[in-house]
Short mmCIF file of C-alpha atoms in Angstrom, two decimals:
data_model
loop_
_atom_site.label_atom_id
_atom_site.label_comp_id
_atom_site.label_asym_id
_atom_site.label_seq_id
_atom_site.Cartn_x
_atom_site.Cartn_y
_atom_site.Cartn_z
CA MET A 1151 163.70 285.40 156.61
CA LYS A 1152 160.20 285.79 155.20
CA ARG A 1153 159.48 288.86 153.17
CA LEU A 1154 157.40 291.53 154.89
CA SER A 1155 154.37 292.59 152.85
CA ILE A 1156 152.79 296.02 153.13
CA TRP A 1157 149.72 294.38 154.62
CA ALA A 1158 151.72 292.70 157.38
CA ALA A 1159 153.68 295.89 158.09
CA LEU A 1160 150.55 297.99 158.35
CA LEU A 1161 148.80 295.48 160.58
CA LEU A 1162 151.89 295.50 162.79
CA LEU A 1163 151.92 299.27 163.04
CA SER A 1164 148.20 299.38 163.74
CA ALA A 1165 148.56 296.82 166.50
CA ILE A 1166 151.13 298.90 168.40
CA THR A 1167 149.68 300.54 171.47
CA VAL A 1168 150.56 304.24 171.49
CA SER A 1169 148.26 305.26 174.33
CA ALA A 1170 146.02 303.77 176.96
CA GLN A 1171 143.13 303.87 174.54
CA THR A 1172 142.28 300.87 172.36
CA ARG A 1173 142.40 301.60 168.65
CA THR A 1174 139.84 300.25 166.22
CA ILE A 1175 141.24 299.17 162.85
CA ARG A 1176 138.85 299.61 159.92
CA LEU A 1177 139.19 296.66 157.59
CA GLY A 1178 136.15 297.26 155.37
CA GLU A 1179 136.28 297.62 151.62
CA ASP A 1180 136.71 301.41 151.98
CA SER A 1181 139.57 301.09 154.49
CA PRO A 1182 142.82 302.91 153.56
CA LEU A 1183 144.67 299.83 154.78
CA ARG A 1184 142.68 297.61 152.40
CA LYS A 1185 143.46 300.04 149.59
CA LEU A 1186 147.19 299.77 150.22
CA GLN A 1187 146.91 296.01 150.37
CA TYR A 1188 145.17 295.91 146.97
CA ALA A 1189 147.81 298.19 145.44
CA GLU A 1190 150.70 296.09 146.71
CA MET A 1191 149.11 292.83 145.57
CA ALA A 1192 148.24 294.25 142.15
CA ILE A 1193 151.83 295.38 141.55
CA ASN A 1194 153.37 292.19 142.90
CA PHE A 1195 151.19 289.80 140.86
CA ASN A 1196 150.33 291.75 137.72
CA TYR A 1197 153.11 294.24 136.92
CA VAL A 1198 154.74 293.71 133.50
CA ASP A 1199 158.24 293.21 134.94
CA SER A 1200 159.45 291.43 138.05
CA VAL A 1201 159.57 293.62 141.17
CA ASP A 1202 161.60 293.56 144.37
CA GLU A 1203 158.79 293.26 146.89
CA GLN A 1204 161.07 294.13 149.79
CA LYS A 1205 162.15 297.38 148.12
CA LEU A 1206 158.55 298.08 147.10
CA VAL A 1207 157.47 297.85 150.74
CA GLU A 1208 160.38 299.97 151.96
CA ASP A 1209 159.67 302.65 149.35
CA ALA A 1210 155.99 302.69 150.40
CA ILE A 1211 156.89 303.10 154.06
CA ARG A 1212 159.36 305.85 153.24
CA GLY A 1213 156.76 307.53 151.07
CA MET A 1214 154.28 307.65 153.96
CA LEU A 1215 156.85 308.93 156.44
CA GLU A 1216 158.17 311.59 154.07
CA LYS A 1217 154.74 313.24 154.16
CA LEU A 1218 154.99 313.64 157.93
CA ASP A 1219 157.53 315.62 159.95
CA PRO A 1220 161.27 315.77 159.08
CA HIS A 1221 162.29 313.37 161.87
CA SER A 1222 159.98 310.40 161.31
CA SER A 1223 162.09 307.94 159.33
CA TYR A 1224 162.64 304.37 158.19
CA MET A 1225 165.93 302.49 158.66
CA THR A 1226 167.03 299.22 157.12
CA ALA A 1227 168.28 296.42 159.36
CA LYS A 1228 171.88 297.39 158.54
CA GLU A 1229 171.24 301.04 159.40
CA VAL A 1230 169.56 300.01 162.66
CA LYS A 1231 172.61 297.97 163.66
CA GLN A 1232 174.98 300.85 162.93
CA THR A 1233 172.82 303.34 164.85
CA ASN A 1234 172.44 301.03 167.83
CA GLU A 1235 176.20 300.53 168.02
CA SER A 1236 176.85 304.26 168.23
CA LEU A 1237 174.11 304.89 170.81
CA GLN A 1238 174.51 301.75 172.92
CA GLY A 1239 178.19 302.45 173.31
CA SER A 1240 179.96 299.38 171.97
CA PHE A 1241 180.64 297.08 169.04
CA GLU A 1242 182.58 293.84 168.66
CA GLY A 1243 185.90 294.01 166.88
CA ILE A 1244 189.69 294.20 167.21
CA GLY A 1245 190.00 297.53 169.08
CA VAL A 1246 191.96 299.95 166.93
CA GLN A 1247 191.47 303.50 165.70
CA PHE A 1248 192.66 303.74 162.12
CA ASN A 1249 192.75 305.86 159.02
CA MET A 1250 193.50 305.13 155.38
CA VAL A 1251 196.81 306.47 154.09
CA GLU A 1252 197.57 305.93 150.42
CA ASP A 1253 195.18 302.95 150.20
CA THR A 1254 196.60 301.30 153.33
CA LEU A 1255 195.06 300.93 156.79
CA LEU A 1256 197.23 302.78 159.31
CA VAL A 1257 196.70 302.14 163.03
CA ILE A 1258 196.43 305.51 164.79
CA GLN A 1259 195.89 304.13 168.28
CA THR A 1260 195.01 300.85 169.92
CA ILE A 1261 192.21 300.81 172.49
CA VAL A 1262 193.67 300.53 176.00
CA ASP A 1263 193.37 296.90 177.19
CA GLY A 1264 191.70 296.05 173.87
CA PRO A 1265 192.31 292.88 171.84
CA SER A 1266 194.92 294.42 169.52
CA GLU A 1267 196.95 296.04 172.29
CA LYS A 1268 197.02 292.75 174.20
CA VAL A 1269 198.73 290.91 171.33
CA GLY A 1270 201.25 293.69 170.67
CA ILE A 1271 199.85 295.69 167.76
CA LEU A 1272 201.21 299.27 167.90
CA ALA A 1273 200.27 302.73 166.70
CA GLY A 1274 201.88 303.19 163.29
CA ASP A 1275 201.40 299.56 162.23
CA ARG A 1276 199.88 298.92 158.80
CA ILE A 1277 197.28 296.16 158.53
CA VAL A 1278 197.77 294.72 155.05
CA THR A 1279 195.93 291.39 155.24
CA VAL A 1280 192.92 290.04 157.12
CA ASN A 1281 192.74 286.23 157.21
CA ASP A 1282 195.13 286.07 154.22
CA THR A 1283 192.97 288.45 152.17
CA ALA A 1284 194.84 291.57 151.03
CA ILE A 1285 193.22 294.84 152.06
CA ALA A 1286 196.12 297.16 151.15
CA GLY A 1287 196.73 298.43 147.66
CA VAL A 1288 193.54 296.84 146.30
CA LYS A 1289 191.21 299.86 146.60
CA MET A 1290 188.89 298.00 148.97
CA ALA A 1291 186.02 300.12 150.29
CA ARG A 1292 186.38 301.32 153.87
CA ASP A 1293 183.06 299.71 154.83
CA GLU A 1294 184.28 296.37 153.51
CA ILE A 1295 187.51 296.63 155.51
CA VAL A 1296 185.54 297.41 158.68
CA ARG A 1297 183.25 294.43 157.99
CA ARG A 1298 186.25 292.11 157.78
CA LEU A 1299 187.80 293.44 161.00
CA ARG A 1300 184.63 293.31 163.06
CA GLY A 1301 182.95 290.11 164.15
CA PRO A 1302 181.33 288.35 167.10
CA LYS A 1303 183.07 288.45 170.46
CA GLY A 1304 185.35 285.46 170.92
CA THR A 1305 186.04 284.86 167.22
CA LYS A 1306 189.61 285.00 165.92
CA VAL A 1307 191.06 287.00 163.05
CA VAL A 1308 194.60 286.77 161.70
CA LEU A 1309 196.12 290.14 160.78
CA GLY A 1310 199.14 290.67 158.56
CA ILE A 1311 201.10 293.68 159.82
CA VAL A 1312 203.83 295.78 158.23
CA ARG A 1313 205.88 297.67 160.83
CA GLN A 1314 208.51 300.31 160.16
CA GLY A 1315 212.03 299.06 160.78
CA ILE A 1316 211.08 295.38 160.40
CA ALA A 1317 211.63 293.78 157.01
CA ASP A 1318 209.28 290.81 157.31
CA LYS A 1319 205.52 290.97 157.55
CA LEU A 1320 204.29 290.19 161.06
CA SER A 1321 201.30 288.01 161.87
CA PHE A 1322 199.00 288.51 164.87
CA THR A 1323 196.00 286.42 165.88
CA VAL A 1324 193.48 288.71 167.56
CA VAL A 1325 190.49 287.47 169.55
CA ARG A 1326 187.65 289.91 168.92
CA ASP A 1327 185.98 291.45 171.95
CA LYS A 1328 183.41 294.08 172.88
CA ILE A 1329 184.91 297.50 172.14
CA PRO A 1330 183.57 300.56 173.95
CA LEU A 1331 182.46 303.60 171.93
CA LYS A 1332 182.97 306.78 173.90
CA THR A 1333 180.53 309.69 173.63
CA ILE A 1334 182.74 312.13 175.55
CA ASP A 1335 185.44 313.51 173.28
CA ALA A 1336 187.55 315.39 175.80
CA THR A 1337 187.99 316.02 179.53
CA TYR A 1338 190.67 318.34 180.84
CA MET A 1339 191.36 321.44 182.95
CA ILE A 1340 191.13 324.27 180.44
CA ARG A 1341 192.09 326.95 182.99
CA PRO A 1342 192.95 326.88 186.70
CA GLU A 1343 189.78 325.79 188.57
CA VAL A 1344 187.90 325.52 185.24
CA GLY A 1345 187.13 322.07 183.87
CA TYR A 1346 186.09 321.25 180.31
CA ILE A 1347 183.96 318.32 179.09
CA ARG A 1348 182.91 317.87 175.46
CA ILE A 1349 180.02 315.47 174.80
CA SER A 1350 179.65 314.38 171.16
CA SER A 1351 176.29 312.59 171.55
CA PHE A 1352 173.94 311.17 174.17
CA GLY A 1353 174.13 307.39 174.29
CA ALA A 1354 173.65 304.59 176.79
CA THR A 1355 177.09 305.12 178.35
CA THR A 1356 177.16 308.93 178.35
CA HIS A 1357 176.07 309.40 181.96
CA ASP A 1358 178.66 306.95 183.32
CA GLU A 1359 181.35 308.60 181.19
CA PHE A 1360 180.25 312.03 182.39
CA CYS A 1361 180.36 311.06 186.07
CA GLU A 1362 183.85 309.65 185.58
CA SER A 1363 184.96 312.88 183.86
CA LEU A 1364 183.36 315.01 186.57
CA ALA A 1365 185.14 313.09 189.34
CA LYS A 1366 188.48 313.42 187.52
CA LEU A 1367 188.10 317.20 187.17
CA LYS A 1368 186.96 317.67 190.75
CA GLN A 1369 190.12 315.91 191.92
CA GLN A 1370 192.06 318.52 189.95
CA GLY A 1371 190.32 321.41 191.72
CA MET A 1372 187.48 322.24 189.32
CA LYS A 1373 185.02 324.87 190.54
CA THR A 1374 183.55 325.90 187.17
CA LEU A 1375 182.53 323.52 184.39
CA VAL A 1376 182.53 324.36 180.70
CA LEU A 1377 180.14 321.84 179.11
CA ASP A 1378 180.72 321.78 175.35
CA LEU A 1379 177.69 320.63 173.34
CA GLN A 1380 178.77 322.15 170.03
CA GLU A 1381 177.87 319.90 167.07
CA ASN A 1382 176.14 317.46 169.45
CA GLY A 1383 173.22 316.05 167.44
CA GLY A 1384 171.50 314.46 170.44
CA GLY A 1385 170.60 310.83 171.12
CA TYR A 1386 168.73 309.21 173.99
CA LEU A 1387 166.32 311.44 175.91
CA GLN A 1388 166.99 309.44 179.09
CA ALA A 1389 170.71 310.14 178.80
CA ALA A 1390 169.99 313.88 178.56
CA VAL A 1391 167.74 313.68 181.62
CA LYS A 1392 170.49 311.97 183.63
CA ILE A 1393 173.07 314.60 182.64
CA ALA A 1394 170.72 317.51 183.47
CA ASN A 1395 169.99 315.85 186.83
CA GLU A 1396 173.64 316.34 187.80
CA PHE A 1397 173.17 320.14 187.86
CA LEU A 1398 169.66 320.68 189.25
CA GLN A 1399 167.94 320.63 192.63
CA LYS A 1400 165.51 317.96 193.81
CA ASP A 1401 162.15 318.03 191.98
CA ASP A 1402 163.31 320.61 189.41
CA LEU A 1403 161.51 319.86 186.15
CA ILE A 1404 164.01 318.82 183.45
CA VAL A 1405 161.70 318.28 180.48
CA TYR A 1406 158.21 317.03 179.71
CA THR A 1407 156.77 315.29 176.65
CA GLU A 1408 153.25 315.39 175.26
CA GLY A 1409 151.56 314.41 172.00
CA ARG A 1410 148.20 313.84 170.38
CA THR A 1411 147.86 310.37 171.88
CA ALA A 1412 150.86 310.40 174.22
CA GLN A 1413 149.86 311.83 177.59
CA ARG A 1414 152.09 314.36 179.30
CA PHE A 1415 155.05 312.82 181.09
CA ASP A 1416 157.31 314.88 183.36
CA TYR A 1417 160.99 314.21 184.11
CA HIS A 1418 162.24 315.68 187.41
CA ALA A 1419 165.65 315.96 189.04
CA LYS A 1420 166.21 313.49 191.86
CA GLY A 1421 168.30 315.77 194.04
CA ASP A 1422 171.41 313.57 193.95
CA GLY A 1423 173.37 315.58 191.38
CA ARG A 1424 177.16 315.69 191.54
CA PHE A 1425 177.55 319.33 190.44
CA THR A 1426 174.63 321.30 191.85
CA ASP A 1427 176.63 324.30 193.13
CA GLY A 1428 179.54 325.16 190.83
CA GLN A 1429 179.26 327.59 187.93
CA VAL A 1430 178.20 326.05 184.60
CA ILE A 1431 178.93 327.40 181.12
CA VAL A 1432 177.20 325.52 178.27
CA LEU A 1433 178.54 325.93 174.73
CA VAL A 1434 176.15 325.48 171.80
CA ASP A 1435 175.94 326.13 168.07
CA SER A 1436 173.60 325.62 165.12
CA TYR A 1437 174.21 321.86 165.14
CA THR A 1438 173.40 321.38 168.82
CA ALA A 1439 170.15 319.41 168.68
CA SER A 1440 167.57 317.21 170.39
CA ALA A 1441 168.90 315.69 173.64
CA ALA A 1442 171.64 318.35 173.76
CA GLU A 1443 168.91 321.00 173.62
CA ILE A 1444 167.08 319.31 176.50
CA VAL A 1445 170.16 319.75 178.71
CA SER A 1446 170.73 323.33 177.52
CA GLY A 1447 167.06 324.25 177.97
CA ALA A 1448 166.86 322.83 181.49
CA ILE A 1449 169.99 324.67 182.60
CA GLN A 1450 168.81 327.92 181.01
CA ASP A 1451 165.22 327.76 182.29
CA HIS A 1452 166.35 327.12 185.87
CA ASP A 1453 168.96 329.91 185.59
CA ARG A 1454 171.50 327.27 186.55
CA GLY A 1455 174.15 328.33 184.05
CA ILE A 1456 175.03 330.53 181.08
CA ILE A 1457 174.40 329.35 177.52
CA VAL A 1458 177.08 330.64 175.13
CA GLY A 1459 177.24 330.39 171.33
CA ARG A 1460 174.64 330.52 168.57
CA ARG A 1461 170.98 329.50 168.31
CA THR A 1462 170.63 325.74 168.47
CA PHE A 1463 169.16 323.51 165.76
CA GLY A 1464 165.58 323.40 167.08
CA LYS A 1465 164.54 319.73 167.29
CA GLY A 1466 161.72 319.38 169.79
CA LEU A 1467 160.12 316.19 168.50
CA VAL A 1468 160.21 312.82 170.25
CA GLN A 1469 160.56 309.64 168.17
CA ARG A 1470 159.46 306.17 169.25
CA PRO A 1471 161.34 303.25 167.65
CA ILE A 1472 159.01 300.65 166.11
CA ASP A 1473 160.85 297.41 165.35
CA LEU A 1474 159.80 295.45 162.26
CA PRO A 1475 160.20 291.66 161.92
CA ASP A 1476 163.13 291.79 159.50
CA GLY A 1477 165.26 293.93 161.81
CA SER A 1478 164.37 297.22 160.15
CA MET A 1479 162.79 300.04 162.12
CA ILE A 1480 160.42 302.98 161.89
CA ARG A 1481 161.24 305.96 164.08
CA LEU A 1482 157.87 307.65 164.42
CA THR A 1483 157.33 311.08 165.99
CA ILE A 1484 154.79 310.64 168.79
CA ALA A 1485 155.21 313.78 170.92
CA HIS A 1486 156.81 317.19 171.39
CA TYR A 1487 159.14 317.84 174.27
CA TYR A 1488 158.97 321.03 176.28
CA THR A 1489 161.60 322.76 178.41
CA PRO A 1490 160.79 323.52 182.07
CA SER A 1491 159.41 326.99 181.24
CA GLY A 1492 156.96 325.42 178.78
CA ARG A 1493 158.89 326.13 175.59
CA CYS A 1494 158.53 323.89 172.57
CA ILE A 1495 161.74 324.65 170.72
CA GLN A 1496 160.88 322.73 167.53
CA LYS A 1497 161.61 325.01 164.60
CA PRO A 1498 158.86 325.51 162.00
CA TYR A 1499 158.52 323.04 159.13
CA GLU A 1500 156.13 322.11 156.37
CA LYS A 1501 155.16 318.46 156.18
CA GLY A 1502 156.79 316.71 153.26
CA LYS A 1503 159.38 319.45 152.66
CA GLN A 1504 162.45 317.84 154.18
CA LYS A 1505 164.82 319.58 151.75
CA ASP A 1506 163.76 323.04 152.94
CA TYR A 1507 164.14 321.88 156.53
CA ALA A 1508 167.63 320.55 155.87
CA MET A 1509 168.66 323.91 154.37
CA ASP A 1510 167.76 325.82 157.53
CA VAL A 1511 171.32 326.31 158.82
CA TYR A 1512 172.46 327.52 155.39
CA ASN A 1513 169.52 329.92 155.31
CA ARG A 1514 170.55 331.25 158.72
CA LEU A 1515 173.95 332.08 157.26
CA LYS A 1516 172.38 333.83 154.25
CA SER A 1517 170.05 335.84 156.47
CA GLY A 1518 172.92 337.10 158.60
CA GLU A 1519 171.73 335.37 161.75
CA LEU A 1520 174.98 333.52 162.36
CA THR A 1521 176.98 336.74 162.28
CA SER A 1522 174.61 339.07 164.17
CA ALA A 1523 172.23 338.46 167.08
CA ASP A 1524 170.05 341.33 165.82
CA SER A 1525 169.08 339.15 162.83
CA VAL A 1526 167.33 336.61 165.12
CA HIS A 1527 163.65 337.41 165.57
CA PHE A 1528 161.06 335.66 167.76
CA ALA A 1529 157.33 336.30 167.88
CA ASP A 1530 155.98 337.67 171.16
CA SER A 1531 153.56 334.75 171.28
CA LEU A 1532 156.55 332.45 171.82
CA LYS A 1533 157.79 334.38 174.88
CA CYS A 1534 158.42 332.48 178.12
CA TYR A 1535 160.26 333.27 181.35
CA THR A 1536 163.03 331.49 183.23
CA LEU A 1537 161.93 330.01 186.53
CA LYS A 1538 164.31 331.68 189.00
CA GLN A 1539 165.27 335.08 187.58
CA HIS A 1540 162.26 335.45 185.23
CA ARG A 1541 164.39 336.37 182.23
CA VAL A 1542 162.71 336.34 178.83
CA VAL A 1543 163.37 333.26 176.68
CA TYR A 1544 161.66 332.11 173.50
CA GLY A 1545 160.39 328.86 172.04
CA GLY A 1546 159.61 328.01 168.45
CA GLY A 1547 163.05 327.51 166.98
CA GLY A 1548 165.96 326.26 169.05
CA ILE A 1549 167.50 327.75 172.16
CA MET A 1550 168.87 331.27 171.89
CA PRO A 1551 172.05 331.56 173.97
CA ASP A 1552 172.37 334.06 176.79
CA GLU A 1553 175.67 335.17 175.29
CA PHE A 1554 175.72 335.27 171.47
CA VAL A 1555 178.99 334.57 169.64
CA PRO A 1556 178.98 335.62 165.96
CA LEU A 1557 180.43 333.32 163.34
CA ASP A 1558 183.67 334.73 161.95
CA THR A 1559 183.20 334.00 158.24
CA LEU A 1560 186.64 335.45 157.42
CA LYS A 1561 188.56 333.27 159.86
CA TYR A 1562 188.94 330.28 157.55
CA THR A 1563 189.85 331.08 153.97
CA ARG A 1564 188.40 329.41 150.90
CA PHE A 1565 191.78 327.72 150.42
CA HIS A 1566 191.67 326.29 153.96
CA ARG A 1567 188.12 325.01 153.48
CA GLU A 1568 189.05 323.25 150.24
CA LEU A 1569 192.12 321.66 151.82
CA SER A 1570 189.85 320.29 154.58
CA ALA A 1571 187.12 319.15 152.22
CA LYS A 1572 189.60 317.14 150.13
CA GLY A 1573 191.02 315.43 153.22
CA LEU A 1574 194.47 316.78 152.39
CA ILE A 1575 195.19 318.19 155.86
CA ILE A 1576 194.52 314.91 157.67
CA GLN A 1577 196.44 312.88 155.10
CA SER A 1578 199.50 315.13 155.36
CA THR A 1579 199.44 314.97 159.15
CA LEU A 1580 199.07 311.18 159.21
CA ARG A 1581 201.99 310.80 156.81
CA TYR A 1582 204.18 313.09 158.94
CA VAL A 1583 203.37 311.32 162.23
CA ASP A 1584 203.78 307.89 160.65
CA LYS A 1585 207.26 308.79 159.47
CA ASN A 1586 208.37 310.56 162.66
CA ARG A 1587 206.43 308.89 165.49
CA LYS A 1588 209.47 307.51 167.35
CA LYS A 1589 211.44 310.76 166.98
CA LEU A 1590 208.50 312.84 168.24
CA LYS A 1591 207.93 310.57 171.24
CA ALA A 1592 211.64 310.74 172.09
CA ARG A 1593 211.86 314.51 171.56
CA TYR A 1594 208.88 315.54 173.70
CA ALA A 1595 208.76 314.25 177.26
CA ASP A 1596 205.06 314.96 177.58
CA PHE A 1597 202.23 316.90 175.97
CA ALA A 1598 202.97 320.07 177.93
CA ASP A 1599 206.44 320.13 176.40
CA PHE A 1600 204.99 319.46 172.94
CA HIS A 1601 202.31 322.14 173.30
CA ARG A 1602 204.89 324.69 174.38
CA SER A 1603 207.60 324.10 171.82
CA PHE A 1604 206.41 322.09 168.80
CA THR A 1605 206.37 323.81 165.42
CA LEU A 1606 205.26 322.06 162.27
CA PRO A 1607 208.24 321.70 159.87
CA GLN A 1608 208.02 323.82 156.74
CA ASP A 1609 208.63 320.84 154.46
CA VAL A 1610 205.34 319.29 155.73
CA ILE A 1611 203.48 322.44 154.68
CA ASP A 1612 205.32 322.51 151.34
CA ARG A 1613 204.36 318.87 150.66
CA LEU A 1614 200.75 319.63 151.58
CA PHE A 1615 200.58 322.57 149.17
CA SER A 1616 202.25 320.52 146.44
CA ASP A 1617 199.73 317.68 146.83
CA ALA A 1618 196.89 320.21 146.88
CA ALA A 1619 198.08 321.84 143.66
CA LYS A 1620 197.95 318.44 141.92
CA GLN A 1621 194.22 318.41 142.74
CA ASN A 1622 193.85 322.01 141.57
CA VAL A 1623 193.46 323.32 145.12
CA LYS A 1624 195.47 326.53 145.23
CA PRO A 1625 195.36 329.83 147.11
CA LYS A 1626 194.03 332.77 145.12
CA ASP A 1627 197.16 334.77 145.89
CA ASP A 1628 199.95 335.17 148.46
CA GLU A 1629 197.63 337.10 150.77
CA GLU A 1630 195.17 334.21 150.99
CA GLN A 1631 198.01 331.76 151.60
CA GLN A 1632 199.45 333.88 154.41
CA LYS A 1633 196.01 334.31 155.99
CA THR A 1634 195.52 330.55 155.87
CA MET A 1635 198.76 329.70 157.65
CA PRO A 1636 198.01 330.50 161.35
CA TYR A 1637 194.88 328.37 161.64
CA LEU A 1638 196.17 325.67 159.32
CA THR A 1639 199.37 325.11 161.31
CA GLU A 1640 197.49 325.06 164.63
CA GLN A 1641 195.00 322.55 163.21
CA MET A 1642 197.80 320.30 162.01
CA LYS A 1643 199.61 320.62 165.33
CA ALA A 1644 196.41 319.51 167.06
CA LEU A 1645 196.11 316.52 164.72
CA VAL A 1646 199.69 315.52 165.47
CA ALA A 1647 198.91 315.73 169.20
CA ARG A 1648 195.80 313.59 168.70
CA ASP A 1649 197.79 310.87 166.96
CA LEU A 1650 200.54 310.89 169.59
CA TRP A 1651 198.22 311.13 172.60
CA THR A 1652 194.39 311.44 172.71
CA MET A 1653 191.46 313.69 171.82
CA ASP A 1654 192.03 315.58 175.09
CA GLU A 1655 195.25 316.95 173.68
CA TYR A 1656 193.63 317.68 170.33
CA PHE A 1657 190.93 319.85 171.90
CA THR A 1658 193.45 321.47 174.24
CA ILE A 1659 195.01 323.01 171.14
CA VAL A 1660 192.01 323.69 168.88
CA ASN A 1661 189.91 325.20 171.66
CA GLU A 1662 192.36 328.09 171.92
CA GLN A 1663 191.17 329.03 168.40
CA ASN A 1664 187.46 328.34 169.02
CA ASP A 1665 185.58 331.62 169.45
CA ILE A 1666 182.68 330.05 171.37
CA VAL A 1667 185.03 328.33 173.82
CA GLN A 1668 187.00 331.52 174.36
CA ARG A 1669 183.85 333.59 174.96
CA GLY A 1670 182.66 330.95 177.40
CA LEU A 1671 185.90 331.30 179.35
CA GLN A 1672 185.38 335.06 179.48
CA MET A 1673 182.04 334.44 181.23
CA VAL A 1674 183.66 332.59 184.13
CA LYS A 1675 183.24 334.44 187.42
CA HIS A 1676 186.42 334.80 189.43
#
């Protein structure tokens, strides 16, 4: 592939039509574009040492974008591919969920009807070779292992498998296929007549997944929906519009976008929503952003539901992807988006100061905002009103929930946080399930039985604390250890459930400890 010079990149960007108007490109001697061209040519041909022209160009593009807003960015071709996989909802590979245990790939689950399940690979299997190349016990990077397992649809890969109870290594030939990536983490009835759906991001398949989840819950008697958007960083605007459409009446405004050169564009509900009458509770937190804020803002502004949690992230900028010839991409901010009441919820920022912007959530914690609603202040100039009940809402920095839930900073001890940060909790749980999978499956007829009667064995906790001590992770005293135990054991129980069943079962357990979820349930009208 030919190298992309700064001159070619800038001509490409200049040639992109961003509005109905025709742009004139100044190419005279005093043109900024000509100046950049001279600089790039001078460095490339005259610099004392050899230079990587590709990196030089990428650094120049990044340098320009870093002086703009915090969300305009440049991605390499590899980063573009990874992002597209997560948003477009699929990749091509062997179809397993795995984790690394003691430098060995352990299969947690096989994708239903996926390539690995079809040939007989099971949860608990260890993949030790890929096409005769050892991947276990050789300290191979996780990214490299993933690269070896993935490949074009229809290609074959030979996997060497070690299975408990079988002395010899097994060999399976797997034909790679398209593997779906789900954006909905969990769907289940959290209370009688109350359904729960957790969306992790907004991708190309989110709306179809959501409709499937909605139909499933309706069949189980759902009348109220708890829509969990905690930690949802956003994604496709169109996906958010489709989800919001499911709750709103015909012609209700969902969101509109407008920029310096981008004319205003309105998105309206079509009137064919699948849940336009039942009660809606939307859960949000400081990491709820972008497309997730579009859904939250539309529901709040139309007084369609109750927003519960903490002030959202505050990303109200729209990026347009600009593809470059080598597969890389610029994501350039071209507009703001506005909620139906006219709010721009983009939080303040100074151009070129991305570090300060990234520290915003930490600064909220320091200021006391996450623990007290009284610490959140909005200027009167940012005041707007909801469209049905004319309640006061504010723009200028995320969406403030209708029902604030303070962060309990004492709930998780320092010891618990360090155990999590070191990955010790997950590793201990994986090791326990791996050793006892068959016994657990035989002991518990179903998840309900497990949820009711399972208790994590003390020797698992003892092993966890012993491993932690070897890494100098210790409780300050007996009091901290005792305070850690209730949430730690519930977390590990949830992880065991996840590895034996699915994420539905995981969230069924952890949500009983989630303060925002529990406050949301308190808001349900009976």
